[in-house]
Tab-separated table of C-alpha atoms in Angstrom:
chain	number	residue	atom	x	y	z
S	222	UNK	CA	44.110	52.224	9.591
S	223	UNK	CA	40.245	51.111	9.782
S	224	UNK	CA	38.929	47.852	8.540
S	225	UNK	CA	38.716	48.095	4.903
S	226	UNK	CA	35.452	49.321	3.560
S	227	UNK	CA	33.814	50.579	1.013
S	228	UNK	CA	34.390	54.427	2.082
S	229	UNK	CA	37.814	53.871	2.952
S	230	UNK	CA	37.961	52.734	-0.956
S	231	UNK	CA	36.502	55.766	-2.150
S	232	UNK	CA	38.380	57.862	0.119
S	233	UNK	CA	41.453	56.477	-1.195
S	234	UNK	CA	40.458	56.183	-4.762
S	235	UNK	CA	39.451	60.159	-4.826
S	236	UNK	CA	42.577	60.857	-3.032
S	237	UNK	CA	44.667	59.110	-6.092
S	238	UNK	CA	42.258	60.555	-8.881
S	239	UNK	CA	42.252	63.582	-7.407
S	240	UNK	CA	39.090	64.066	-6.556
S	241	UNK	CA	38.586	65.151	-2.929
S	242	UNK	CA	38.012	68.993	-2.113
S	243	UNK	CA	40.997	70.935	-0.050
S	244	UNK	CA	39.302	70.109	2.891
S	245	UNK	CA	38.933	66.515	2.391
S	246	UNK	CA	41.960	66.630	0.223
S	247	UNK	CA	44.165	67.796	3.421
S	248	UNK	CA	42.878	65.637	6.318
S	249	UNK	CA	43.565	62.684	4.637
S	250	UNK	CA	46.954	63.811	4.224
S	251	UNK	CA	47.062	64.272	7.909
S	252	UNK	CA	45.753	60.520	8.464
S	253	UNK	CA	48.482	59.462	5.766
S	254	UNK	CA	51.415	61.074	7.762
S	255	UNK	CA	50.522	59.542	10.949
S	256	UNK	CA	49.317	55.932	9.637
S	257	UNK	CA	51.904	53.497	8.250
S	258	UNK	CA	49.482	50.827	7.259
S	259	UNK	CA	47.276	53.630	5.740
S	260	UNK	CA	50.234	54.441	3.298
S	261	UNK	CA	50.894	51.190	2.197
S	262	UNK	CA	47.229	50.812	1.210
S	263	UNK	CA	47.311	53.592	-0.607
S	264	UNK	CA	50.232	52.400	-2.379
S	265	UNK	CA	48.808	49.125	-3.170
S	266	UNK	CA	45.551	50.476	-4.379
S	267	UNK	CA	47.864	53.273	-6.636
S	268	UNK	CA	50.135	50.412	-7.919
S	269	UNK	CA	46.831	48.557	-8.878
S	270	UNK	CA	46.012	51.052	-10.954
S	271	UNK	CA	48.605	51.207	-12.745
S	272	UNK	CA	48.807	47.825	-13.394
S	273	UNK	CA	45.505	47.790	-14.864
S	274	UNK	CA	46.007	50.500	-16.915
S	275	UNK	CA	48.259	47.989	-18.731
S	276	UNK	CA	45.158	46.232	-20.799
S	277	UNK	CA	47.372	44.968	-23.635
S	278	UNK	CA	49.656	42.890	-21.118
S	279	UNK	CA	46.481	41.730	-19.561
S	280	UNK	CA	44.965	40.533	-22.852
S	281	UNK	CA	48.324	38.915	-23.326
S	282	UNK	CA	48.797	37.045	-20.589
S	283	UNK	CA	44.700	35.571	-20.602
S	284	UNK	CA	46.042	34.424	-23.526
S	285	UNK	CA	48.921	32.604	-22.477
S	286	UNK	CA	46.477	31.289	-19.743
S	287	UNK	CA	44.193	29.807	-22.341
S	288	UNK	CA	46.829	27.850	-23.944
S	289	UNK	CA	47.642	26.918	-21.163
S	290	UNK	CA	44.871	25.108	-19.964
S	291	UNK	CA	44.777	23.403	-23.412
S	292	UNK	CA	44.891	19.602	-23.795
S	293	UNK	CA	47.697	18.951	-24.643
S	294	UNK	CA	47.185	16.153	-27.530
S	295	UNK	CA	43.766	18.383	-28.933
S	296	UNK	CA	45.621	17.983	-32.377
S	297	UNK	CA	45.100	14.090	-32.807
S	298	UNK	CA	41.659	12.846	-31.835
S	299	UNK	CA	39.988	13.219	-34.921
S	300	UNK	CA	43.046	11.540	-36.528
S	301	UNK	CA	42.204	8.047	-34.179
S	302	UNK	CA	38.244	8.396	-34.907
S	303	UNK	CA	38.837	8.497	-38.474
S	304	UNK	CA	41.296	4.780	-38.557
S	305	UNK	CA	38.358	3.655	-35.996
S	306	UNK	CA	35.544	4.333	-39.380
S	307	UNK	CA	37.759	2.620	-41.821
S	308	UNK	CA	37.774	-0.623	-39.822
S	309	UNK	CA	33.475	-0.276	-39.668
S	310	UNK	CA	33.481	0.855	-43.328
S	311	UNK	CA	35.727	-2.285	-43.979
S	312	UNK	CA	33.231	-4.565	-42.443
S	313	UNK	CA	31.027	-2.722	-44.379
S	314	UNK	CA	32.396	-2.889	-47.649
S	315	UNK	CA	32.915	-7.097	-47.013
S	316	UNK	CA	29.091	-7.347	-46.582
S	317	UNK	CA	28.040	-4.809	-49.230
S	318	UNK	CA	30.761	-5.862	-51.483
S	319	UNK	CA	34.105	-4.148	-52.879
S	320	UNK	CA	31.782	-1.255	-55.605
S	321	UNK	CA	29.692	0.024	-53.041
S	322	UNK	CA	32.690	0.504	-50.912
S	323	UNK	CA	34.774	1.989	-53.607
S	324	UNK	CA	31.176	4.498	-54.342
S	325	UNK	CA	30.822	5.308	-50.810
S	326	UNK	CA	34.673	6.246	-50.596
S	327	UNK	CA	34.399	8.399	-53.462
S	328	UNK	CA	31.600	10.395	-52.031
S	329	UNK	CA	32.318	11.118	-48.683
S	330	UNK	CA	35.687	10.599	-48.242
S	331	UNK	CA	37.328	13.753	-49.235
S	332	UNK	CA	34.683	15.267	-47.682
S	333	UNK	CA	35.076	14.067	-44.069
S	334	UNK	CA	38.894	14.888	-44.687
S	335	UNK	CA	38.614	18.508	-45.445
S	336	UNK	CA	36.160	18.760	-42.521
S	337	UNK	CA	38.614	16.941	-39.974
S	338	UNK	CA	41.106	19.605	-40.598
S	339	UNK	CA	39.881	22.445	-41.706
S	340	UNK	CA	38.923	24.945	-39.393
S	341	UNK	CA	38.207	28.895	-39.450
S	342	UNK	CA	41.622	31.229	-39.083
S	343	UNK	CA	41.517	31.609	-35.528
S	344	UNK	CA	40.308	35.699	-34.365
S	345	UNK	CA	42.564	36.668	-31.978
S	346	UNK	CA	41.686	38.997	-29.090
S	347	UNK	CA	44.217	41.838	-31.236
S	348	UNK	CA	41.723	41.990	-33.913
S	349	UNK	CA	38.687	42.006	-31.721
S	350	UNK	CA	39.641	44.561	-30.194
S	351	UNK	CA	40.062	46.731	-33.166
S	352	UNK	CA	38.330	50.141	-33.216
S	353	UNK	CA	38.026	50.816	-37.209
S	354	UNK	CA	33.952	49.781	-36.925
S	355	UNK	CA	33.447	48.271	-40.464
S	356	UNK	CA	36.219	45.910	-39.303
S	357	UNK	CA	34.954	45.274	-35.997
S	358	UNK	CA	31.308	44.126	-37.177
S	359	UNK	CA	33.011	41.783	-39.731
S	360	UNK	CA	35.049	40.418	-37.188
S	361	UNK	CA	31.849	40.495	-34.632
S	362	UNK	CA	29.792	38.315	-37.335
S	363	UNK	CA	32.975	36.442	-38.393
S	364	UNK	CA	32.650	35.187	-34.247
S	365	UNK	CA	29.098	34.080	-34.737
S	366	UNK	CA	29.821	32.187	-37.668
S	367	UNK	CA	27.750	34.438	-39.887
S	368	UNK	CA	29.876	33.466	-42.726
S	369	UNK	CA	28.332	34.546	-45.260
S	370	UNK	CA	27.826	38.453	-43.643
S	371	UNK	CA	31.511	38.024	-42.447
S	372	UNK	CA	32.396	37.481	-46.092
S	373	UNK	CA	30.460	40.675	-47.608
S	374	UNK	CA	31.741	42.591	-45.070
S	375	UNK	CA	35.365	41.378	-45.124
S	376	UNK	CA	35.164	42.225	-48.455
S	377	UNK	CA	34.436	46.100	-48.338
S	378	UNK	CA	37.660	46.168	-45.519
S	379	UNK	CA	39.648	44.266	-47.447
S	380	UNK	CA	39.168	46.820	-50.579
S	381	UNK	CA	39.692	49.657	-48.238
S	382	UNK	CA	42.699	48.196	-46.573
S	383	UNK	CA	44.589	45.824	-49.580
S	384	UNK	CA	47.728	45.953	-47.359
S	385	UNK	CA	46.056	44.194	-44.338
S	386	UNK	CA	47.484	40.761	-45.323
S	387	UNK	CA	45.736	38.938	-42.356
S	388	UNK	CA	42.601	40.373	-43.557
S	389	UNK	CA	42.576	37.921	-46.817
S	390	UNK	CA	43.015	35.027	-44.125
S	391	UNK	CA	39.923	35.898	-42.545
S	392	UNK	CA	38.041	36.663	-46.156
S	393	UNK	CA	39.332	33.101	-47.594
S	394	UNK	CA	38.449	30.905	-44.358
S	395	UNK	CA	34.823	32.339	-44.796
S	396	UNK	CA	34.396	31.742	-48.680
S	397	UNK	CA	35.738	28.269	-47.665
S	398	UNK	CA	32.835	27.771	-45.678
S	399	UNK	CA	30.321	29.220	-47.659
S	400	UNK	CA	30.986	26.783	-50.219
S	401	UNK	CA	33.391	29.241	-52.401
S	402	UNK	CA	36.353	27.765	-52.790
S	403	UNK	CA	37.970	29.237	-56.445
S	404	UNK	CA	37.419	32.957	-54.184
S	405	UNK	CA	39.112	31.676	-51.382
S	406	UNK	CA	42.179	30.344	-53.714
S	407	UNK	CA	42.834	33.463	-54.719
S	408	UNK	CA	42.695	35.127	-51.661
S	409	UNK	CA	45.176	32.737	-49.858
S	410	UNK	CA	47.141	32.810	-53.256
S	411	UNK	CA	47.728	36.685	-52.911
S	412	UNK	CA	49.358	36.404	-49.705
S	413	UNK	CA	52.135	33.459	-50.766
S	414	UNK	CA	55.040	35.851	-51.205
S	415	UNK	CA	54.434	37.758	-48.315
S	416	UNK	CA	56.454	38.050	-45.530
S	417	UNK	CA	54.554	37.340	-42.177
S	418	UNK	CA	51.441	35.057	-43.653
S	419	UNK	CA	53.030	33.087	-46.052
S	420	UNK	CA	52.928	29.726	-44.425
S	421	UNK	CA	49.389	30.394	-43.044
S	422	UNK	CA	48.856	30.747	-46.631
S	423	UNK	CA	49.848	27.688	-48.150
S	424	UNK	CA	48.369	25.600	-45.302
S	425	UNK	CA	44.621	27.291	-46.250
S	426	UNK	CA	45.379	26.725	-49.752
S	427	UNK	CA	46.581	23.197	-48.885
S	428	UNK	CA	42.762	22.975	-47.835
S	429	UNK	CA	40.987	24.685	-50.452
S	430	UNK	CA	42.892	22.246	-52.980
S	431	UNK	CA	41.507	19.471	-50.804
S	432	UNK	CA	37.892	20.980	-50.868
S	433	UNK	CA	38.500	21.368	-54.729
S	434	UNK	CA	39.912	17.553	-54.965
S	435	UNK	CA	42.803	18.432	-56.366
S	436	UNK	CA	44.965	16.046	-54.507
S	437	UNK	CA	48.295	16.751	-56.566
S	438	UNK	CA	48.517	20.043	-54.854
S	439	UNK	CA	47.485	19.424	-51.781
S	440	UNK	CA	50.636	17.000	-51.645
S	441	UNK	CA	53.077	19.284	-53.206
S	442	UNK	CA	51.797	21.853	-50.951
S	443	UNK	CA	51.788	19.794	-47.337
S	444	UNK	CA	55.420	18.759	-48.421
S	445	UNK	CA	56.828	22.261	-48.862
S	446	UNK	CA	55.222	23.067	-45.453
S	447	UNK	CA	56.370	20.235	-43.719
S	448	UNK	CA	59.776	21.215	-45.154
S	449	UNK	CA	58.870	24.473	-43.826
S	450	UNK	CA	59.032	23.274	-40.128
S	451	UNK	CA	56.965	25.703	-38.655
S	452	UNK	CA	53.709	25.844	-36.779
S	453	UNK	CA	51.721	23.565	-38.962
S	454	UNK	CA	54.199	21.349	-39.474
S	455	UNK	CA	51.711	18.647	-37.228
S	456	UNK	CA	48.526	20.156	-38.847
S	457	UNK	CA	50.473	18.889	-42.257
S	458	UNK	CA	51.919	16.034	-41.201
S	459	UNK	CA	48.556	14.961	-39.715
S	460	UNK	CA	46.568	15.483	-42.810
S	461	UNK	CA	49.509	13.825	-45.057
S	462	UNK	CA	48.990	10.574	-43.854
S	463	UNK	CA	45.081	10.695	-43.816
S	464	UNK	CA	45.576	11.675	-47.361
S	465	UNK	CA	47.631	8.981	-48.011
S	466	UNK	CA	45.155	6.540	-46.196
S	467	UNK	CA	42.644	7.229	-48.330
S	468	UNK	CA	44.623	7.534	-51.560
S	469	UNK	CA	46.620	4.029	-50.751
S	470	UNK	CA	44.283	1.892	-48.605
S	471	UNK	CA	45.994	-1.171	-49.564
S	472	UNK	CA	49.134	0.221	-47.889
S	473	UNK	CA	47.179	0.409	-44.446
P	79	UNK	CA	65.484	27.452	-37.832
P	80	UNK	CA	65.675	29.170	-40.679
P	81	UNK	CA	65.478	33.317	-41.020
P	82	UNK	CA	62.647	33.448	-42.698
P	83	UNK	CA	60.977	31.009	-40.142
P	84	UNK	CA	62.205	33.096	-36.839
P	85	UNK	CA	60.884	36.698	-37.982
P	86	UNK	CA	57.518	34.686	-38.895
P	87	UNK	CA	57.416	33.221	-35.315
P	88	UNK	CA	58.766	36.809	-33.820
P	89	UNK	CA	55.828	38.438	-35.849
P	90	UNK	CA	53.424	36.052	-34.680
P	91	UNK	CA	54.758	36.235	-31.217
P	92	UNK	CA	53.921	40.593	-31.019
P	93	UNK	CA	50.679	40.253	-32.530
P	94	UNK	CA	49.827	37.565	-30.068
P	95	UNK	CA	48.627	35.090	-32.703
P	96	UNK	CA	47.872	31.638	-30.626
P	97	UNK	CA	49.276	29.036	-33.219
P	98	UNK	CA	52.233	31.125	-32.684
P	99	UNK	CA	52.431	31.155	-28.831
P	100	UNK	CA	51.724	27.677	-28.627
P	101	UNK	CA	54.472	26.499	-30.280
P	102	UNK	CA	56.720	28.762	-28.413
P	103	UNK	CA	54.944	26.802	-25.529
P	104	UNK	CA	55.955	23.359	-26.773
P	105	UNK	CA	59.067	24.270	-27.604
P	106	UNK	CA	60.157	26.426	-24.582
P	107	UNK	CA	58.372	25.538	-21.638
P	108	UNK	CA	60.289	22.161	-21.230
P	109	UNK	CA	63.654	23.819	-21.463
P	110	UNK	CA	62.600	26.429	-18.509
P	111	UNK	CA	60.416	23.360	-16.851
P	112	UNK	CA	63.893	21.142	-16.173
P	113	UNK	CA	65.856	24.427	-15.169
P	114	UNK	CA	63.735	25.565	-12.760
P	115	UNK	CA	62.685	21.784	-11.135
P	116	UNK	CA	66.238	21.438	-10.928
P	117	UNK	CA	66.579	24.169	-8.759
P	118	UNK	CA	64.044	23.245	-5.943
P	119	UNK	CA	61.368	24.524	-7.950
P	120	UNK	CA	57.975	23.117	-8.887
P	121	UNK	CA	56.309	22.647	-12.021
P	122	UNK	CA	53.770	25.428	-10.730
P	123	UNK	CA	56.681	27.811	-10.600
P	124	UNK	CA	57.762	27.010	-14.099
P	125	UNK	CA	54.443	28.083	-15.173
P	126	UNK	CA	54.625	31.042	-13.251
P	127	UNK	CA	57.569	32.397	-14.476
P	128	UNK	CA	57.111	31.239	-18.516
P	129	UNK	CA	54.118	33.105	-18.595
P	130	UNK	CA	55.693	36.298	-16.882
P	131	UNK	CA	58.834	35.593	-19.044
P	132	UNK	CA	57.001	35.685	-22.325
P	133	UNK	CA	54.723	38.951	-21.456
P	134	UNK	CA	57.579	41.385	-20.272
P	135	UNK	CA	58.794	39.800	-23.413
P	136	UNK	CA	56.255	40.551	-25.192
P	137	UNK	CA	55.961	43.868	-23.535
P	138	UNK	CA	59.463	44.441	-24.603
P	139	UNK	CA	59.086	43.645	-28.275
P	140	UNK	CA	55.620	45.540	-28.365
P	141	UNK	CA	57.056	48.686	-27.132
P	142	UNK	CA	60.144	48.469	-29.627
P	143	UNK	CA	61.917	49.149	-26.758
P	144	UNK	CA	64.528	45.491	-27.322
P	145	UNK	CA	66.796	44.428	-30.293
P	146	UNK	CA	67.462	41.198	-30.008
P	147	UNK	CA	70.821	40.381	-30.012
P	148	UNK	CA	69.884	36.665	-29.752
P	149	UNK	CA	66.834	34.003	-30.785
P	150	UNK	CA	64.277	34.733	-29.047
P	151	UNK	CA	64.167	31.289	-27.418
P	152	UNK	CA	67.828	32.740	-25.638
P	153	UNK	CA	65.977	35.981	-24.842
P	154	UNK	CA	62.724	33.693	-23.118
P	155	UNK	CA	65.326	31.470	-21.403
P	156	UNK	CA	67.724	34.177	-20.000
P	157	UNK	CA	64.479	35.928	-18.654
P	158	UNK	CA	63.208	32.821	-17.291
P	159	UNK	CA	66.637	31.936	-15.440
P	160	UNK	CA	66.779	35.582	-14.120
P	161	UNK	CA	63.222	35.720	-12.386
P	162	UNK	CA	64.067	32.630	-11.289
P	163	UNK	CA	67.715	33.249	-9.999
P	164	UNK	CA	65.632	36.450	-8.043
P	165	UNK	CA	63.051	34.595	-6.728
P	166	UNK	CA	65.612	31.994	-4.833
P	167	UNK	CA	67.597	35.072	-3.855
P	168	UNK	CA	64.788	36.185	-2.181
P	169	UNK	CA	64.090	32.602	-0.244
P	170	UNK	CA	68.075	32.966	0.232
P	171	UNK	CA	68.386	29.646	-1.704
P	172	UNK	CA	70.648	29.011	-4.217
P	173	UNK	CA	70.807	27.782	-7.658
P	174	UNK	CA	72.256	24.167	-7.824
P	175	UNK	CA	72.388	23.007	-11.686
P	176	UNK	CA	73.321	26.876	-13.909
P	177	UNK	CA	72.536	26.847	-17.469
P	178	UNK	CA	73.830	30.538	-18.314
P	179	UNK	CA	72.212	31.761	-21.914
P	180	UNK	CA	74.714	33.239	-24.584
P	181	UNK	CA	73.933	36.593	-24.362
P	182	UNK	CA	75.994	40.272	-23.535
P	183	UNK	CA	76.482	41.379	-19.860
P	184	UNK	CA	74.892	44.514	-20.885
P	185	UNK	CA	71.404	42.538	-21.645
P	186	UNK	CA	71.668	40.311	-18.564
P	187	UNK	CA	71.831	43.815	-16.873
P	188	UNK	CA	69.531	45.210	-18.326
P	189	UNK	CA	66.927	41.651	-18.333
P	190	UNK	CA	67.514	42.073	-14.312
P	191	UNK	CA	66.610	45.626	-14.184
P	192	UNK	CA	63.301	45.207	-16.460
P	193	UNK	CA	62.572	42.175	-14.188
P	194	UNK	CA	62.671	44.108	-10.790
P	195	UNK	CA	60.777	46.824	-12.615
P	196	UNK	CA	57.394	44.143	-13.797
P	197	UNK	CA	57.510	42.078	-11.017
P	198	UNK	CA	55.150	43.685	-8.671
P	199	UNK	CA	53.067	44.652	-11.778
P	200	UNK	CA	53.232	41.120	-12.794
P	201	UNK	CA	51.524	39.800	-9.070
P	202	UNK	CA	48.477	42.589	-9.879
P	203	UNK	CA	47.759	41.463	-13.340
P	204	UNK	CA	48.450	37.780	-12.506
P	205	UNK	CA	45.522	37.986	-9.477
P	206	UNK	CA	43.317	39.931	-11.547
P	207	UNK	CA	42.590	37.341	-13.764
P	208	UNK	CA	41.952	35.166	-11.222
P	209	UNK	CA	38.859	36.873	-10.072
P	210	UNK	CA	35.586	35.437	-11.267
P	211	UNK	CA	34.392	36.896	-15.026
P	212	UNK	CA	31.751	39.461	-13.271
P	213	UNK	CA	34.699	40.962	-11.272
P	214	UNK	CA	37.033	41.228	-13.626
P	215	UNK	CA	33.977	43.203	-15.450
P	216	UNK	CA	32.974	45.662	-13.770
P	217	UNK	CA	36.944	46.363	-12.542
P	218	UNK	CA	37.481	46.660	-15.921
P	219	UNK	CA	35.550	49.473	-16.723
P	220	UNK	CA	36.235	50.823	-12.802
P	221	UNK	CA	39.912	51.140	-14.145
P	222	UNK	CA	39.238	52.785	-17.443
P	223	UNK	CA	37.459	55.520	-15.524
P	224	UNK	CA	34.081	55.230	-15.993
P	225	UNK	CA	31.817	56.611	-13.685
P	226	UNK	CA	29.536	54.090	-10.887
P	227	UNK	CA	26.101	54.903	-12.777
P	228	UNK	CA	27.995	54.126	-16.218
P	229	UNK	CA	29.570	51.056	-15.164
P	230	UNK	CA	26.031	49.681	-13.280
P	231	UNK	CA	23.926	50.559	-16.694
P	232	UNK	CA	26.608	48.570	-18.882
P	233	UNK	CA	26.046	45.494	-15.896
P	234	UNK	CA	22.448	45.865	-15.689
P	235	UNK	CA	23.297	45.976	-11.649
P	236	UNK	CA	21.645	49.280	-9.530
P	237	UNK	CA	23.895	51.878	-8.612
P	238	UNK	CA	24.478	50.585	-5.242
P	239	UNK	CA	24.837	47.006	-5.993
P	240	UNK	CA	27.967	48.039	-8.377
P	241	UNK	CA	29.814	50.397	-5.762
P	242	UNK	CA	29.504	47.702	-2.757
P	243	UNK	CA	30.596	45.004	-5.717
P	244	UNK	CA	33.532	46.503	-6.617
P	245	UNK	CA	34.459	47.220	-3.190
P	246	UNK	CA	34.485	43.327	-2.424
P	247	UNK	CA	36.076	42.643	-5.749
P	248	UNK	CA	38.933	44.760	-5.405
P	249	UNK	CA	39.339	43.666	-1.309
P	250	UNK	CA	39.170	39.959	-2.537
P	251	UNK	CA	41.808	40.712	-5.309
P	252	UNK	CA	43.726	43.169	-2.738
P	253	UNK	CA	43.944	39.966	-0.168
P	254	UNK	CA	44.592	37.387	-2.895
P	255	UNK	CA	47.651	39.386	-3.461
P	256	UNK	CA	48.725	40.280	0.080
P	257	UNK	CA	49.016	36.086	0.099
P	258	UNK	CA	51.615	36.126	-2.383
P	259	UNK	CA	54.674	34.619	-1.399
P	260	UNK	CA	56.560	37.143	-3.910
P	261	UNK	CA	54.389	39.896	-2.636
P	262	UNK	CA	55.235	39.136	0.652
P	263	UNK	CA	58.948	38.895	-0.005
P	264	UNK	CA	58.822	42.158	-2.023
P	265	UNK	CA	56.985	43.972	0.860
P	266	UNK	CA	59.508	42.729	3.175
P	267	UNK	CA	62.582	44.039	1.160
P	268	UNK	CA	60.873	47.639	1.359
P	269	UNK	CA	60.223	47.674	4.786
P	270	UNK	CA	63.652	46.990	5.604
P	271	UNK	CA	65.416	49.520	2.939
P	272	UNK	CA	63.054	52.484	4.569
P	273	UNK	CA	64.272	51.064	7.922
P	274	UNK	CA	67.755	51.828	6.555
């Protein structure tokens, strides 16, 4: 067999499309009897092929490549920076004395909380890839944090499509972060007694409670998921004993 | 685990969601980790085969073509253990410390047979993704069939910048692979059955 090069590639390639004349077509058959190495190229480029034509394994497995590469303790730093603030707000608080401390808490507190933890529900590269096209622009300004477009458009889908449970994830996470938390209740509250998103649920409604200070449930809800013991156990856990922090500094 | 906890995890795991896989990660990977460092592997290898474990897994479940008899962690592990086993049979080393999964002869048999059936696959896909992002591009659309002036309009390249770039990006890909050592077992083993 020559050197590889870029003729030899498109030989080969028209030869497995099959794209080459007769002519063409039946010398390189000739070549292919008498060259060994010349078959097993054209076996590696053919079983290339086919193993590209597998996208959905390939999206798959840069997936599993992504997580990875992860860090693996990602989950805790903003837990560490947040004890770090309570020891400057402390110092704080001595100099600026105990109802300034108490006003400042009251303010910004639950805020900072429900930031720390609350983040978007992740797109995955399933849904991006999705061909319906009123979908795929929500989900395509849902990825530039157009929240607010991501929201109207969600909307129309998720009127088209009521059965697309993950949908109302997607809808509530937005209307959480366009300030519109009662909408994004009652999105996450539609999808409690389903089957597949039911945790996922309660952990976003876990949140909205927290946005909407209503501490009660956020508790009663972080309990039943840590009960739960399933994949946001740690997210629970995590915000539990912020909550807890803030509720019962004396404790701390 | 409860029920209700492993068809949420077994859902998550076919629609790829990432919370999903990740905790299969932190829950799996050690078991498969020990097993295979125990058996004169590295912890490179135990990557290697966890992440071609969980997508002929995946590929498995996808294609409705499995009913598991078992958890699903069993069904990860036993594949694990299996490429594993075949990738020592191949160095003609042998496993040390076994750890055989619960599971039927008849899925062991038919685990091995799926396993010898991905594996080359596996090495394509695996190297693929190892190519830089503008590679892994333009092949992209090279592989779904679209024609060289298509492919060098969607790159903003000329026409013959993209045909001599995906020449060198499929000979780089086609020579990361040929450095396999699996490749190079596997390539072995079929030279000497057509010798037979």
């Amino acid at each position: 067999m020559s050197k590889r090069n870029p003729e030899l590639f498109d030989l080969i390639e028209g030869y497995l499309n099959d794209r080459l004349n007769d002519t063409a077509k039946r010398e390189f058959e000739e070549r292919l009897a008498a060259d060994v190495d010349l078959r097993e190229e054209v076996e590696k480029h053919r079983e290339l092929h086919q193993a590209m034509l597998d996208e959905d394994a390939i999206r798959f497995r840069k997936k599993l490549i992504r997580i990875e590469n992860e860090e693996p303790n990602i989950q805790y730093p903003k837990e560490k920076r947040f004890v770090f603030n309570w020891r400057i707000a402390a110092v704080i608080a001595m100099v600026l004395g105990l109802g300034l401390f108490f006003a400042y808490l009251n303010t910004t507190s639950e805020k900072s909380l429900f930031e720390s933890h609350f983040s978007v529900y992740p797109l995955e590269d399933t849904v991006r890839g999705n061909q319906q096209e009123d979908l795929q622009s929500a989900f395509e300004t849902y990825g530039q944090e157009d929240f607010e477009t991501a929201a109207s458009r969600l909307e129309t889908v998720v009127d088209k499509m009521p059965d697309a449970h993950e949908l109302r994830l997607y809808l509530g996470s937005a209307y959480l972060k366009i300030g519109q938390p009662q909408k994004a209740l009652s999105e996450f509250e539609s999808l409690t007694n389903s089957t597949s998103y039911a945790e996922q649920a309660k952990w976003y409604k876990a949140l909205t409670y927290l946005k909407m200070k209503q501490n009660d449930k956020v508790i009663a809800l972080l309990d039943d998921i840590i009960a739960f013991d399933g994949i946001y156990k740690n997210d629970a856990m995590n915000l539990y004993e912020n909550l807890n922090k803030q509720l019962n500094p004396d404790d701390f | 685990m409860s029920t209700k906890k492993d068809t949420e995890i077994l859902q998550g795991f076919i629609t790829g969601d990432s919370r999903v896989l990740r905790e299969v990660y932190s829950r799996h990977f050690p078991e498969v980790k020990s097993y295979i460092v125990k058996n004169s592997g590295t912890e490179t290898d135990a990557k290697d085969i966890f992440q071609d474990a969980l997508v002929l897994t995946y590929q498995k479940l996808k294609s409705g073509s499995l009913s598991l008899e078992c958890s699903l962690a069993t069904y990860i592990f036993a594949v694990s253990r299996n490429m594993w086993m075949n990738s020592l049979r191949k160095r003609r080393k042998k496993i040390t410390i076994d750890q055989r999964p619960e599971i039927s002869a008849n899925l062991e048999k038919s685990i091995f047979t799926e396993i010898e059936l991905q594996e080359r696959k596996a090495i394509y896909q695996k190297y693929f993704l190892k190519l830089g992002s503008s590679c892994q591009e333009l092949l992209h659309y090279f592989f779904l069939g679209k024609k060289m002036e298509e492919i060098a309009s969607l790159m903003s390249y000329s026409a013959a910048y993209t045909r001599k770039k995906k020449f060198e990006c499929k000979q780089k890909l086609l020579e990361m692979i040929e450095e396999d050592p699996t490749f190079k077992e596997l390539r072995s083993e079929n030279l000497k059955s057509k010798a037979k």
